[in-house]
């Protein structure tokens, strides 16, 4: 077996892959010391390969270690979070041959019920020990006490309160563009629940595990501080050639319509350290760039898909208004896969109420990325029961929005 070189996480300590039958064994999962699945039929076993460096990646089966079953290797190749492989007429024949050969290595007598699952031994927890005193600032407790922020402390991009201008626009809608040609869309933030501070309410609008939170309920951000350089992120790295190969054709097509990609979008997609930063924190959501697409809201506008959750229950698009403004919108509709539903001949709009299927969620790509990453990292900190005193100032300021002021000390 070969060790799958990934850093330990809360989901497993180590992963090993058999080089003969490709069975994956996990060590140190939350529920098992050792866990290995049993036999799975070849045609539903494999994930589709996914990489930005191979145009037909989804036609290949992912064989782990950045390789397809047929032997193609790319440094960024992973298994697709969007779906499985096999059953398509254009699938790679060499991958199919390899998949059948691997399947034949499983003895018939070990195909039914043959798996390894060693339950994890109870792990001692500090809170179970006699005399344990739970820290007042331990994340995850409803009555958490946040450390007082000094007046001369570092300035964050999270505001303590909404500005009068922000409060005035919180009517449940946002506009993209100016004047009579402006597009008016219902607005919300699609995010996770941050239990117990921001519960996940299934009664409202939901997209899988993303909940639509009214904008006046999420922490206000200093939008003027987002100028497209991702200064809060740190070193964003140099442009990647295989990523500029994705954005350049989109930019060229937009230029023919008098539109342009904003700098923060290009940076998020092409810079080495920013590339797929949302994927790493997104709980299964992943970067998937496609476009430009005609807007079902206005004939002269365009949209560029750039992010989707793993089951495509919600997709995020860059919306480019013909007046030059842009914003991030989301939708439960995949506009790249259903053009016949919304566009007739010559791209004529056939959808009756498109504005009810597209929702404004952030004024810029950088602002969207900031809020998404802050919430993802805060969710991880709550899960791991970190201490509020060690939180990054940005996270602490964000959490303070959901903690009653009476709990501060």
Tab-separated table of C-alpha atoms in Angstrom:
chain	number	residue	atom	x	y	z
A	1	UNK	CA	0.000	0.000	0.000
A	2	UNK	CA	1.049	3.583	-0.584
A	3	UNK	CA	0.347	6.422	1.787
A	4	UNK	CA	-1.839	9.151	0.316
A	5	UNK	CA	0.166	12.209	1.273
A	6	UNK	CA	-2.413	14.581	2.663
A	7	UNK	CA	-2.214	16.462	5.934
A	8	UNK	CA	-4.215	15.020	8.848
A	9	UNK	CA	-7.677	16.480	9.291
A	10	UNK	CA	-10.621	16.063	11.582
A	11	UNK	CA	-11.936	13.389	9.189
A	12	UNK	CA	-8.897	11.092	9.197
A	13	UNK	CA	-5.330	10.821	10.429
A	14	UNK	CA	-3.902	8.906	7.449
A	15	UNK	CA	-5.086	7.464	4.131
A	16	UNK	CA	-3.520	4.522	2.339
A	17	UNK	CA	-4.209	3.135	-1.144
A	18	UNK	CA	-3.608	-0.416	-2.312
A	19	UNK	CA	-1.636	-0.281	-5.566
A	20	UNK	CA	-3.238	-3.577	-6.688
A	21	UNK	CA	-6.971	-3.265	-6.023
A	22	UNK	CA	-7.013	0.503	-5.271
A	23	UNK	CA	-8.921	0.051	-2.015
A	24	UNK	CA	-8.609	3.124	0.196
A	25	UNK	CA	-8.018	2.591	3.921
A	26	UNK	CA	-8.530	5.430	6.383
A	27	UNK	CA	-6.901	5.504	9.803
A	28	UNK	CA	-8.101	7.571	12.723
A	29	UNK	CA	-11.532	8.712	11.523
A	30	UNK	CA	-14.019	10.157	14.045
A	31	UNK	CA	-15.815	6.800	14.326
A	32	UNK	CA	-13.222	4.192	13.357
A	33	UNK	CA	-9.593	3.421	14.028
A	34	UNK	CA	-9.498	1.667	10.654
A	35	UNK	CA	-12.085	1.987	7.898
A	36	UNK	CA	-11.977	0.424	4.443
A	37	UNK	CA	-14.987	0.103	2.127
A	38	UNK	CA	-15.852	-3.180	0.487
A	39	UNK	CA	-16.212	-3.992	-3.198
A	40	UNK	CA	-18.099	-1.550	-5.389
A	41	UNK	CA	-19.048	-2.293	-9.036
A	42	UNK	CA	-16.540	-0.806	-11.444
A	43	UNK	CA	-19.045	1.406	-13.268
A	44	UNK	CA	-20.070	3.325	-10.146
A	45	UNK	CA	-16.834	3.122	-8.185
A	46	UNK	CA	-14.704	5.840	-9.753
A	47	UNK	CA	-14.887	9.592	-9.554
A	48	UNK	CA	-14.340	11.594	-12.691
A	49	UNK	CA	-10.884	13.139	-12.951
A	50	UNK	CA	-10.861	16.911	-12.593
A	51	UNK	CA	-8.091	19.318	-13.512
A	52	UNK	CA	-7.770	22.752	-15.060
A	53	UNK	CA	-4.868	21.476	-17.152
A	54	UNK	CA	-6.812	18.912	-19.208
A	55	UNK	CA	-9.809	19.969	-21.342
A	56	UNK	CA	-11.436	16.518	-21.304
A	57	UNK	CA	-10.558	15.635	-17.696
A	58	UNK	CA	-14.097	14.543	-16.810
A	59	UNK	CA	-13.904	11.769	-19.420
A	60	UNK	CA	-11.228	9.976	-17.385
A	61	UNK	CA	-11.428	8.000	-14.149
A	62	UNK	CA	-9.441	9.405	-11.249
A	63	UNK	CA	-6.924	6.851	-9.993
A	64	UNK	CA	-5.549	8.857	-7.011
A	65	UNK	CA	-2.156	10.558	-6.626
A	66	UNK	CA	-2.991	13.171	-9.308
A	67	UNK	CA	-3.323	10.493	-12.036
A	68	UNK	CA	-6.058	9.048	-14.185
A	69	UNK	CA	-6.455	5.280	-14.492
A	70	UNK	CA	-5.034	5.519	-18.004
A	71	UNK	CA	-1.852	7.162	-16.701
A	72	UNK	CA	-2.288	10.906	-17.348
A	73	UNK	CA	-0.744	12.889	-14.493
A	74	UNK	CA	-1.284	16.566	-13.666
A	75	UNK	CA	-0.187	18.340	-10.468
A	76	UNK	CA	-3.647	19.766	-9.717
A	77	UNK	CA	-5.702	16.692	-10.652
A	78	UNK	CA	-8.282	15.512	-8.126
A	79	UNK	CA	-11.460	13.491	-8.108
A	80	UNK	CA	-14.438	15.538	-9.170
A	81	UNK	CA	-16.780	16.653	-6.422
A	82	UNK	CA	-19.471	17.118	-9.044
A	83	UNK	CA	-20.109	13.531	-10.044
A	84	UNK	CA	-18.918	10.045	-10.872
A	85	UNK	CA	-17.334	8.588	-13.974
A	86	UNK	CA	-18.579	5.964	-16.464
A	87	UNK	CA	-21.713	5.525	-18.447
A	88	UNK	CA	-20.986	8.272	-20.957
A	89	UNK	CA	-20.385	7.518	-24.659
A	90	UNK	CA	-17.198	9.608	-24.828
A	91	UNK	CA	-15.488	8.170	-21.728
A	92	UNK	CA	-11.839	7.214	-22.037
A	93	UNK	CA	-11.561	3.591	-23.323
A	94	UNK	CA	-8.174	3.078	-21.667
A	95	UNK	CA	-9.610	4.118	-18.305
A	96	UNK	CA	-12.410	1.590	-18.827
A	97	UNK	CA	-9.916	-1.186	-19.565
A	98	UNK	CA	-7.992	-0.338	-16.390
A	99	UNK	CA	-11.191	-0.136	-14.312
A	100	UNK	CA	-12.290	-3.592	-15.485
A	101	UNK	CA	-8.840	-5.043	-14.777
A	102	UNK	CA	-8.840	-3.623	-11.246
A	103	UNK	CA	-12.347	-4.920	-10.656
A	104	UNK	CA	-11.304	-8.420	-11.734
A	105	UNK	CA	-8.693	-8.484	-8.954
A	106	UNK	CA	-11.376	-8.659	-6.287
A	107	UNK	CA	-12.113	-12.360	-5.521
A	108	UNK	CA	-15.779	-13.218	-5.944
A	109	UNK	CA	-15.977	-14.547	-2.385
A	110	UNK	CA	-14.814	-11.185	-1.019
A	111	UNK	CA	-17.294	-8.961	-2.816
A	112	UNK	CA	-20.264	-9.291	-0.511
A	113	UNK	CA	-19.874	-7.769	2.914
A	114	UNK	CA	-16.095	-7.793	2.860
A	115	UNK	CA	-14.935	-4.607	4.491
A	116	UNK	CA	-12.885	-3.503	7.466
A	117	UNK	CA	-14.362	-1.300	10.171
A	118	UNK	CA	-12.606	-1.169	13.524
A	119	UNK	CA	-14.557	1.093	15.893
A	120	UNK	CA	-12.552	3.848	17.505
A	121	UNK	CA	-11.785	3.470	21.182
A	122	UNK	CA	-13.346	6.136	23.376
A	123	UNK	CA	-11.050	9.133	23.386
A	124	UNK	CA	-10.662	10.954	26.691
A	125	UNK	CA	-11.968	14.492	26.656
A	126	UNK	CA	-10.861	17.202	29.057
A	127	UNK	CA	-14.477	18.094	29.821
A	128	UNK	CA	-15.096	14.556	31.089
A	129	UNK	CA	-12.405	14.811	33.740
A	130	UNK	CA	-13.287	15.539	37.347
A	131	UNK	CA	-12.876	19.168	38.271
A	132	UNK	CA	-12.829	20.372	34.658
A	133	UNK	CA	-13.623	24.065	34.378
A	134	UNK	CA	-14.861	24.964	30.911
A	135	UNK	CA	-13.163	28.147	29.656
A	136	UNK	CA	-15.587	31.035	29.457
A	137	UNK	CA	-14.358	31.874	25.951
A	138	UNK	CA	-14.446	28.334	24.510
A	139	UNK	CA	-16.141	28.427	21.123
A	140	UNK	CA	-19.294	26.391	20.764
A	141	UNK	CA	-20.889	27.338	24.061
A	142	UNK	CA	-23.988	29.568	23.743
A	143	UNK	CA	-22.949	31.803	26.645
A	144	UNK	CA	-19.452	32.462	25.338
A	145	UNK	CA	-17.645	35.512	26.667
A	146	UNK	CA	-15.605	37.362	24.096
A	147	UNK	CA	-12.441	39.205	25.075
A	148	UNK	CA	-12.800	42.948	25.034
A	149	UNK	CA	-11.297	44.501	21.921
A	150	UNK	CA	-8.912	47.336	22.824
A	151	UNK	CA	-9.702	50.696	21.285
A	152	UNK	CA	-6.255	50.851	19.716
A	153	UNK	CA	-6.459	47.262	18.423
A	154	UNK	CA	-6.063	46.287	14.769
A	155	UNK	CA	-8.718	47.561	12.395
A	156	UNK	CA	-10.748	44.862	10.677
A	157	UNK	CA	-12.915	44.851	7.587
A	158	UNK	CA	-15.907	43.919	9.728
A	159	UNK	CA	-17.850	46.987	10.845
A	160	UNK	CA	-19.365	47.319	14.300
A	161	UNK	CA	-22.582	48.690	12.796
A	162	UNK	CA	-24.093	49.461	9.423
A	163	UNK	CA	-23.526	52.842	7.906
A	164	UNK	CA	-26.614	54.965	7.156
A	165	UNK	CA	-26.152	54.203	3.458
A	166	UNK	CA	-26.111	50.461	4.108
A	167	UNK	CA	-29.146	50.633	6.353
A	168	UNK	CA	-31.028	52.580	3.687
A	169	UNK	CA	-30.479	49.904	1.046
A	170	UNK	CA	-31.422	46.926	3.236
A	171	UNK	CA	-34.893	46.468	1.731
A	172	UNK	CA	-34.250	42.924	0.560
A	173	UNK	CA	-33.110	43.993	-2.919
A	174	UNK	CA	-29.954	45.324	-4.565
A	175	UNK	CA	-29.322	47.036	-7.886
A	176	UNK	CA	-26.569	46.426	-10.405
A	177	UNK	CA	-26.119	49.393	-12.704
A	178	UNK	CA	-27.592	52.892	-12.680
A	179	UNK	CA	-30.712	54.554	-13.955
A	180	UNK	CA	-33.618	52.879	-15.759
A	181	UNK	CA	-31.354	50.093	-17.106
A	182	UNK	CA	-30.315	48.960	-13.619
A	183	UNK	CA	-31.044	45.360	-12.704
A	184	UNK	CA	-32.918	44.973	-9.407
A	185	UNK	CA	-32.523	41.563	-7.755
A	186	UNK	CA	-33.629	40.031	-4.459
A	187	UNK	CA	-30.614	39.901	-2.168
A	188	UNK	CA	-29.293	37.656	0.588
A	189	UNK	CA	-26.122	35.920	1.764
A	190	UNK	CA	-26.007	32.170	1.133
A	191	UNK	CA	-23.953	30.648	3.955
A	192	UNK	CA	-23.647	27.845	6.463
A	193	UNK	CA	-25.147	27.842	9.879
A	194	UNK	CA	-22.568	28.811	12.514
A	195	UNK	CA	-23.988	26.886	15.443
A	196	UNK	CA	-24.938	27.877	18.039
A	197	UNK	CA	-24.445	31.540	17.166
A	198	UNK	CA	-26.199	31.586	13.804
A	199	UNK	CA	-28.525	28.576	13.555
A	200	UNK	CA	-29.274	26.880	10.274
A	201	UNK	CA	-32.984	27.545	9.808
A	202	UNK	CA	-34.639	25.122	7.394
A	203	UNK	CA	-37.831	27.157	7.354
A	204	UNK	CA	-36.446	29.798	5.016
A	205	UNK	CA	-34.926	29.519	1.545
A	206	UNK	CA	-32.196	26.893	1.441
A	207	UNK	CA	-29.809	25.474	-1.168
A	208	UNK	CA	-28.669	22.100	0.184
A	209	UNK	CA	-26.671	23.081	3.292
A	210	UNK	CA	-26.512	26.753	2.322
A	211	UNK	CA	-29.126	28.959	3.959
A	212	UNK	CA	-30.283	32.309	2.598
A	213	UNK	CA	-29.624	34.900	5.328
A	214	UNK	CA	-31.103	38.406	4.889
A	215	UNK	CA	-28.346	40.947	4.408
A	216	UNK	CA	-29.381	42.937	7.461
A	217	UNK	CA	-28.678	39.876	9.644
A	218	UNK	CA	-25.064	39.220	8.599
A	219	UNK	CA	-22.096	41.303	9.827
A	220	UNK	CA	-21.644	44.497	7.783
A	221	UNK	CA	-18.371	44.815	5.906
A	222	UNK	CA	-16.299	47.860	5.015
A	223	UNK	CA	-16.843	47.413	1.291
A	224	UNK	CA	-14.590	50.365	0.410
A	225	UNK	CA	-11.608	48.432	1.786
A	226	UNK	CA	-11.945	45.800	-0.932
A	227	UNK	CA	-10.035	47.332	-3.815
A	228	UNK	CA	-9.217	44.136	-5.713
A	229	UNK	CA	-5.741	43.419	-4.347
A	230	UNK	CA	-6.698	40.825	-1.669
A	231	UNK	CA	-4.368	42.557	0.790
A	232	UNK	CA	-6.121	40.820	3.704
A	233	UNK	CA	-5.229	37.429	2.215
A	234	UNK	CA	-1.476	37.981	2.134
A	235	UNK	CA	0.784	36.817	-0.672
A	236	UNK	CA	-1.499	35.878	-3.581
A	237	UNK	CA	1.310	34.514	-5.777
A	238	UNK	CA	2.010	34.924	-9.476
A	239	UNK	CA	-0.465	34.197	-12.295
A	240	UNK	CA	-0.671	30.546	-13.342
A	241	UNK	CA	-0.374	29.955	-17.073
A	242	UNK	CA	-2.981	27.199	-17.101
A	243	UNK	CA	-5.428	29.508	-15.322
A	244	UNK	CA	-4.885	32.549	-17.521
A	245	UNK	CA	-5.629	30.147	-20.375
A	246	UNK	CA	-9.113	29.909	-18.833
A	247	UNK	CA	-9.728	33.608	-18.207
A	248	UNK	CA	-8.122	35.069	-21.336
A	249	UNK	CA	-10.683	33.637	-23.812
A	250	UNK	CA	-13.518	34.783	-21.550
A	251	UNK	CA	-12.025	38.284	-21.354
A	252	UNK	CA	-11.614	38.396	-25.139
A	253	UNK	CA	-15.229	37.403	-25.719
A	254	UNK	CA	-16.461	39.956	-23.189
A	255	UNK	CA	-14.365	42.657	-24.846
A	256	UNK	CA	-16.323	42.161	-28.064
A	257	UNK	CA	-19.431	43.125	-26.085
A	258	UNK	CA	-17.715	46.102	-24.475
A	259	UNK	CA	-17.335	44.377	-21.102
A	260	UNK	CA	-14.321	43.409	-18.984
A	261	UNK	CA	-13.487	41.057	-16.154
A	262	UNK	CA	-12.788	42.940	-12.895
A	263	UNK	CA	-9.276	42.602	-11.493
A	264	UNK	CA	-10.405	40.779	-8.338
A	265	UNK	CA	-12.110	38.061	-10.406
A	266	UNK	CA	-8.997	37.506	-12.518
A	267	UNK	CA	-6.831	37.400	-9.386
A	268	UNK	CA	-9.052	34.859	-7.618
A	269	UNK	CA	-9.036	32.512	-10.606
A	270	UNK	CA	-5.428	32.865	-11.801
A	271	UNK	CA	-3.107	33.729	-8.886
A	272	UNK	CA	-1.162	30.761	-7.521
A	273	UNK	CA	-2.068	31.148	-3.833
A	274	UNK	CA	-5.616	32.363	-4.381
A	275	UNK	CA	-6.471	29.664	-6.900
A	276	UNK	CA	-8.984	27.246	-5.310
A	277	UNK	CA	-8.712	28.915	-1.900
A	278	UNK	CA	-12.515	28.758	-1.710
A	279	UNK	CA	-12.458	25.043	-2.526
A	280	UNK	CA	-10.131	24.296	0.375
A	281	UNK	CA	-12.525	25.874	2.868
A	282	UNK	CA	-15.814	25.304	1.080
A	283	UNK	CA	-16.997	21.989	2.482
A	284	UNK	CA	-17.331	20.450	-0.974
A	285	UNK	CA	-18.040	23.582	-3.029
A	286	UNK	CA	-15.558	24.035	-5.860
A	287	UNK	CA	-14.279	26.459	-8.475
A	288	UNK	CA	-15.760	25.874	-11.925
A	289	UNK	CA	-15.324	28.700	-14.429
A	290	UNK	CA	-17.544	28.902	-17.488
A	291	UNK	CA	-18.853	31.687	-19.693
A	292	UNK	CA	-19.608	34.296	-20.606
A	293	UNK	CA	-23.315	33.465	-20.566
A	294	UNK	CA	-26.192	35.692	-21.724
A	295	UNK	CA	-28.063	37.118	-18.771
A	296	UNK	CA	-31.704	36.047	-18.547
A	297	UNK	CA	-32.393	39.388	-16.848
A	298	UNK	CA	-31.079	41.786	-19.509
A	299	UNK	CA	-30.040	41.001	-23.066
A	300	UNK	CA	-26.912	43.190	-22.966
A	301	UNK	CA	-25.576	41.788	-19.681
A	302	UNK	CA	-23.331	38.744	-19.236
A	303	UNK	CA	-22.651	36.246	-16.467
A	304	UNK	CA	-19.576	34.104	-15.708
A	305	UNK	CA	-19.961	31.011	-13.542
A	306	UNK	CA	-17.055	30.628	-11.114
A	307	UNK	CA	-18.138	28.611	-8.057
A	308	UNK	CA	-20.679	25.882	-7.274
A	309	UNK	CA	-21.517	23.537	-4.462
A	310	UNK	CA	-20.692	19.861	-4.956
A	311	UNK	CA	-24.217	18.846	-5.984
A	312	UNK	CA	-24.879	22.018	-7.968
A	313	UNK	CA	-27.715	23.031	-5.663
A	314	UNK	CA	-26.347	26.568	-5.788
A	315	UNK	CA	-24.001	28.291	-8.235
A	316	UNK	CA	-22.264	31.656	-7.917
A	317	UNK	CA	-21.783	33.902	-10.954
A	318	UNK	CA	-20.023	37.143	-11.699
A	319	UNK	CA	-22.745	39.404	-13.094
A	320	UNK	CA	-21.471	41.985	-15.611
A	321	UNK	CA	-23.847	44.853	-16.277
A	322	UNK	CA	-23.616	46.549	-19.679
A	323	UNK	CA	-23.111	49.863	-17.888
A	324	UNK	CA	-19.775	48.637	-16.506
A	325	UNK	CA	-20.808	47.629	-12.976
A	326	UNK	CA	-20.543	44.092	-11.636
A	327	UNK	CA	-21.541	42.022	-8.604
A	328	UNK	CA	-21.648	38.431	-7.423
A	329	UNK	CA	-25.007	36.713	-7.788
A	330	UNK	CA	-26.145	33.190	-7.025
A	331	UNK	CA	-28.803	30.857	-8.350
A	332	UNK	CA	-30.128	27.365	-7.917
A	333	UNK	CA	-30.102	27.085	-11.714
A	334	UNK	CA	-27.097	25.996	-13.737
A	335	UNK	CA	-27.261	28.414	-16.653
A	336	UNK	CA	-24.446	26.553	-18.408
A	337	UNK	CA	-26.434	23.316	-18.614
A	338	UNK	CA	-29.938	24.577	-19.365
A	339	UNK	CA	-29.635	27.134	-22.166
A	340	UNK	CA	-32.626	25.656	-23.992
A	341	UNK	CA	-34.856	26.438	-21.004
A	342	UNK	CA	-34.058	30.117	-20.895
A	343	UNK	CA	-32.917	31.076	-24.398
A	344	UNK	CA	-34.662	30.482	-27.664
A	345	UNK	CA	-33.313	31.142	-31.186
A	346	UNK	CA	-30.835	34.019	-31.379
A	347	UNK	CA	-30.538	34.026	-27.570
A	348	UNK	CA	-34.025	35.446	-27.118
A	349	UNK	CA	-35.095	35.367	-23.501
A	350	UNK	CA	-37.926	32.919	-22.841
A	351	UNK	CA	-37.900	32.792	-19.024
A	352	UNK	CA	-40.837	34.756	-17.613
A	353	UNK	CA	-39.481	35.865	-14.228
A	354	UNK	CA	-35.700	35.365	-14.284
A	355	UNK	CA	-35.183	37.826	-11.425
A	356	UNK	CA	-36.810	35.304	-9.091
A	357	UNK	CA	-34.111	32.748	-9.893
A	358	UNK	CA	-31.035	35.004	-9.644
A	359	UNK	CA	-30.069	36.620	-6.360
A	360	UNK	CA	-27.583	39.355	-5.456
A	361	UNK	CA	-25.163	38.256	-2.718
A	362	UNK	CA	-22.002	40.436	-2.767
A	363	UNK	CA	-20.882	43.709	-4.381
A	364	UNK	CA	-17.558	42.263	-5.568
A	365	UNK	CA	-15.680	38.993	-5.975
A	366	UNK	CA	-13.144	40.000	-3.327
A	367	UNK	CA	-15.872	40.851	-0.821
A	368	UNK	CA	-17.588	37.523	-1.560
A	369	UNK	CA	-14.342	35.587	-1.057
A	370	UNK	CA	-13.625	37.414	2.201
A	371	UNK	CA	-16.994	36.662	3.777
A	372	UNK	CA	-16.997	33.069	2.501
A	373	UNK	CA	-13.536	32.337	3.912
A	374	UNK	CA	-14.177	34.085	7.234
A	375	UNK	CA	-17.344	32.062	7.789
A	376	UNK	CA	-15.668	28.792	6.770
A	377	UNK	CA	-12.710	29.345	9.095
A	378	UNK	CA	-14.978	30.454	11.917
A	379	UNK	CA	-17.096	27.299	11.488
A	380	UNK	CA	-13.945	25.176	11.755
A	381	UNK	CA	-12.832	27.041	14.888
A	382	UNK	CA	-16.224	26.464	16.518
A	383	UNK	CA	-16.133	22.775	15.595
A	384	UNK	CA	-12.660	22.413	17.133
A	385	UNK	CA	-13.680	24.318	20.287
A	386	UNK	CA	-10.917	26.860	19.970
A	387	UNK	CA	-10.561	29.702	22.441
A	388	UNK	CA	-11.942	33.079	21.414
A	389	UNK	CA	-8.823	34.730	22.823
A	390	UNK	CA	-6.686	33.177	20.074
A	391	UNK	CA	-8.990	34.048	17.195
A	392	UNK	CA	-7.748	36.271	14.421
A	393	UNK	CA	-9.163	39.812	14.921
A	394	UNK	CA	-11.214	39.437	11.737
A	395	UNK	CA	-12.879	36.265	13.038
A	396	UNK	CA	-13.425	37.756	16.481
A	397	UNK	CA	-15.081	40.840	15.017
A	398	UNK	CA	-17.307	38.693	12.810
A	399	UNK	CA	-18.382	36.442	15.692
A	400	UNK	CA	-19.086	39.455	17.922
A	401	UNK	CA	-21.979	40.324	15.604
A	402	UNK	CA	-23.790	37.162	16.768
A	403	UNK	CA	-22.868	37.276	20.469
A	404	UNK	CA	-25.015	39.496	22.723
A	405	UNK	CA	-23.138	42.517	24.015
A	406	UNK	CA	-24.030	41.511	27.564
A	407	UNK	CA	-21.730	38.493	27.218
A	408	UNK	CA	-18.638	40.604	26.605
A	409	UNK	CA	-16.090	41.179	29.322
